[in-house]
mmCIF file of C-alpha atoms in Angstrom:
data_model
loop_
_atom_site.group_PDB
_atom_site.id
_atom_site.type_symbol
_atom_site.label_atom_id
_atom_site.label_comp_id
_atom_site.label_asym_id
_atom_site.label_seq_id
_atom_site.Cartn_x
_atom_site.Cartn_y
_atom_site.Cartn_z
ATOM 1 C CA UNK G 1 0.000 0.000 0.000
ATOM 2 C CA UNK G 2 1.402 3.259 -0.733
ATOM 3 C CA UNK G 3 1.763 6.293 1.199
ATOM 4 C CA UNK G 4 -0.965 7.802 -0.604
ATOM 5 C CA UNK G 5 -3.640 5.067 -0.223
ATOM 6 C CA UNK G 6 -2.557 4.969 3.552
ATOM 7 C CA UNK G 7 -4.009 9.042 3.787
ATOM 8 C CA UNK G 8 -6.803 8.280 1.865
ATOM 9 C CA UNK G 9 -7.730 5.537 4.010
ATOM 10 C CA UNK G 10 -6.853 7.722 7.594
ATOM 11 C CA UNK G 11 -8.749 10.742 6.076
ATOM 12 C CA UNK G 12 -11.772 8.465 5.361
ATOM 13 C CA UNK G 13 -11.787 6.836 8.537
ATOM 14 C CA UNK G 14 -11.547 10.289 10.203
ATOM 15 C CA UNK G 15 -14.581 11.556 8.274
ATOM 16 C CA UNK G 16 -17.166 8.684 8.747
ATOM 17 C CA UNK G 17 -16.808 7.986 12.416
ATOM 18 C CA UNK G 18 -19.548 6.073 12.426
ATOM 19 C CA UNK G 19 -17.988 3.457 10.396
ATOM 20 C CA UNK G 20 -20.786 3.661 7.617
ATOM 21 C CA UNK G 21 -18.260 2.741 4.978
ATOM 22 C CA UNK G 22 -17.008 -0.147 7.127
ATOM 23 C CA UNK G 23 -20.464 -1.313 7.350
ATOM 24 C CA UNK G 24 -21.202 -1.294 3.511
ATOM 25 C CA UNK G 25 -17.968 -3.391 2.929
ATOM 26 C CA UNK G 26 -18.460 -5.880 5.233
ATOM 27 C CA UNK G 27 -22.442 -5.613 4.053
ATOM 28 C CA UNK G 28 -21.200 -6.189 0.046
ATOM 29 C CA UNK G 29 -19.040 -8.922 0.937
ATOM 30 C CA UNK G 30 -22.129 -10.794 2.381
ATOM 31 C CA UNK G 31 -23.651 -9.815 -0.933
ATOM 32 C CA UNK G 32 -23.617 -12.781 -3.706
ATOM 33 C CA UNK G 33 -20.724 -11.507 -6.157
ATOM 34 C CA UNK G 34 -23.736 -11.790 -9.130
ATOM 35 C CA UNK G 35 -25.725 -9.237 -7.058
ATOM 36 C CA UNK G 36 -23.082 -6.349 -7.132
ATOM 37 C CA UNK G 37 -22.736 -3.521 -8.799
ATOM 38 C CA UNK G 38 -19.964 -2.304 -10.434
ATOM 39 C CA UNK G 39 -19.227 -0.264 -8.222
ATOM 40 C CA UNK G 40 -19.785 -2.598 -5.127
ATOM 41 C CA UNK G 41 -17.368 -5.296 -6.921
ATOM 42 C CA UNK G 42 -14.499 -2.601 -7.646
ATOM 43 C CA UNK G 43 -14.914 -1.606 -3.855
ATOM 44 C CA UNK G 44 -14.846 -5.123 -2.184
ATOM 45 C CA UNK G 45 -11.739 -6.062 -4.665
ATOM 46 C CA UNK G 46 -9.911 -3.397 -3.810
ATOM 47 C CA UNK G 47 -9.934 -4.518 0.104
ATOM 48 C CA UNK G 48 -9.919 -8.343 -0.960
ATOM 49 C CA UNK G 49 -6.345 -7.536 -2.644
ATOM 50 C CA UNK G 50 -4.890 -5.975 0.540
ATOM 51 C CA UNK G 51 -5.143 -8.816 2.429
ATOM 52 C CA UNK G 52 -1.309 -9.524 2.841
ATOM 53 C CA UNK G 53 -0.789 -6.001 3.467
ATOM 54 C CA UNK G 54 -2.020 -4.637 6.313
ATOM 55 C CA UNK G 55 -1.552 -1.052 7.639
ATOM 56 C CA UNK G 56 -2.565 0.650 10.825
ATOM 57 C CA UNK G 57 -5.000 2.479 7.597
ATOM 58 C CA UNK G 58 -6.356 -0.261 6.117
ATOM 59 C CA UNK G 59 -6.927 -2.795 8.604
ATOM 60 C CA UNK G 60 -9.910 -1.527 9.515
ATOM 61 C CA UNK G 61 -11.347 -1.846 6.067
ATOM 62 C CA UNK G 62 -9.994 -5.545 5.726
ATOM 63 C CA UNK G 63 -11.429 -6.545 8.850
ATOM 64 C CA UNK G 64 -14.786 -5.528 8.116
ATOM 65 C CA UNK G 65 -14.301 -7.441 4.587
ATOM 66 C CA UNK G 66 -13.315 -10.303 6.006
ATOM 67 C CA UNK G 67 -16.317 -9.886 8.785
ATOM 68 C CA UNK G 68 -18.518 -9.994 5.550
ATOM 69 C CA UNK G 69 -17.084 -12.816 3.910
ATOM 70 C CA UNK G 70 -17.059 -15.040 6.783
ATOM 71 C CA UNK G 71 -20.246 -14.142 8.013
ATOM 72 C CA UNK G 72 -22.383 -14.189 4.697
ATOM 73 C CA UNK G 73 -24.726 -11.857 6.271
ATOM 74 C CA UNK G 74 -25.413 -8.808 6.884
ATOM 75 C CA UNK G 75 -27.239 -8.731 9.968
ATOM 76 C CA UNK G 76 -23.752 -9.737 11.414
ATOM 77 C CA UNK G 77 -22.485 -6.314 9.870
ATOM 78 C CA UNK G 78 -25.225 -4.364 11.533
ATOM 79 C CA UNK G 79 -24.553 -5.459 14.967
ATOM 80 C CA UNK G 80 -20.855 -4.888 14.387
ATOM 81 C CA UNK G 81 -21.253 -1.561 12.299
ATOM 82 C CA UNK G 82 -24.411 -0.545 14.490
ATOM 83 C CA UNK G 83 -22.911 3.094 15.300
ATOM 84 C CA UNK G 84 -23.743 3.581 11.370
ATOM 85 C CA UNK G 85 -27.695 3.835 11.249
ATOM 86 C CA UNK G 86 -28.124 4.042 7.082
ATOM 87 C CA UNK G 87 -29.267 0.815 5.849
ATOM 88 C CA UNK G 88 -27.147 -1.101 2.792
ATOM 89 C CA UNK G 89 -29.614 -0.209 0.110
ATOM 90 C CA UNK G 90 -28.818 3.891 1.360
ATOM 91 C CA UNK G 91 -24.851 3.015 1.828
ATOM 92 C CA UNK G 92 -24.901 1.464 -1.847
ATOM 93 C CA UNK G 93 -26.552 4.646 -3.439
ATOM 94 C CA UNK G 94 -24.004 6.739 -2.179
ATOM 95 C CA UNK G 95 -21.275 5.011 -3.145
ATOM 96 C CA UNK G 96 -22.974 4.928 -6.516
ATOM 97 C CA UNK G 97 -23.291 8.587 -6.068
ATOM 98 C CA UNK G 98 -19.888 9.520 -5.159
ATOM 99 C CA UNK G 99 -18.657 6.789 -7.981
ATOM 100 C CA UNK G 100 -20.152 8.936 -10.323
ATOM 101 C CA UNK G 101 -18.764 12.367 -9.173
ATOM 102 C CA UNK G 102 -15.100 10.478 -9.599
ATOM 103 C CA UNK G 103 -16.208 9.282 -12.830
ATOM 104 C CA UNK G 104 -16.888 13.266 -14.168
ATOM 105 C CA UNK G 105 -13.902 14.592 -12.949
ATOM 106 C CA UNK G 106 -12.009 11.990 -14.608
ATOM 107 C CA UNK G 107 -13.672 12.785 -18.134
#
């Protein structure tokens, strides 16, 4: 992981205390692959590749995947994530959301 995914990852975890985006990832990784989005697939893959290396900033985010995949539901990441009160159809439209405001500034 570089230096610049391990701010991105500190600055996100500082802005969501909650841990709403926790919650989604371990929520999508409950999720049947088939049933994800795009975007839900390019999130949970890019956690599911940092498995071998963990940071202080990411291991947050893997834990929560790995909650997910283990568990295979997503009650289990409501009791764990219960500080976050959106539910995972909400968390998934706002990552579609902010998906999309990445996707016009790259164009």
């Amino acid at each position: 992981m570089t230096v610049d995914e391990n701010l991105l990852l500190t600055t996100v975890t500082q802005l969501d205390p909650n841990g709403c985006i926790l919650k989604l990832l371990c929520s999508l990784q409950a999720k049947p692959e088939e049933a994800r989005t795009t975007e839900e697939g390019n999130l949970v893959r890019m956690f599911s590749d940092n498995q071998d290396s963990l940071t202080s900033a990411n291991a947050a985010f893997v834990y929560a995947a790995g909650v997910g995949r283990e568990a295979q539901d997503v009650v289990s990441c409501d009791k764990l994530f219960s500080k976050c009160l959106m539910e995972e159809e909400q968390l998934s439209r706002v990552l579609q959301q902010s998906w999309s405001c990445g996707e016009q500034v790259l164009h």
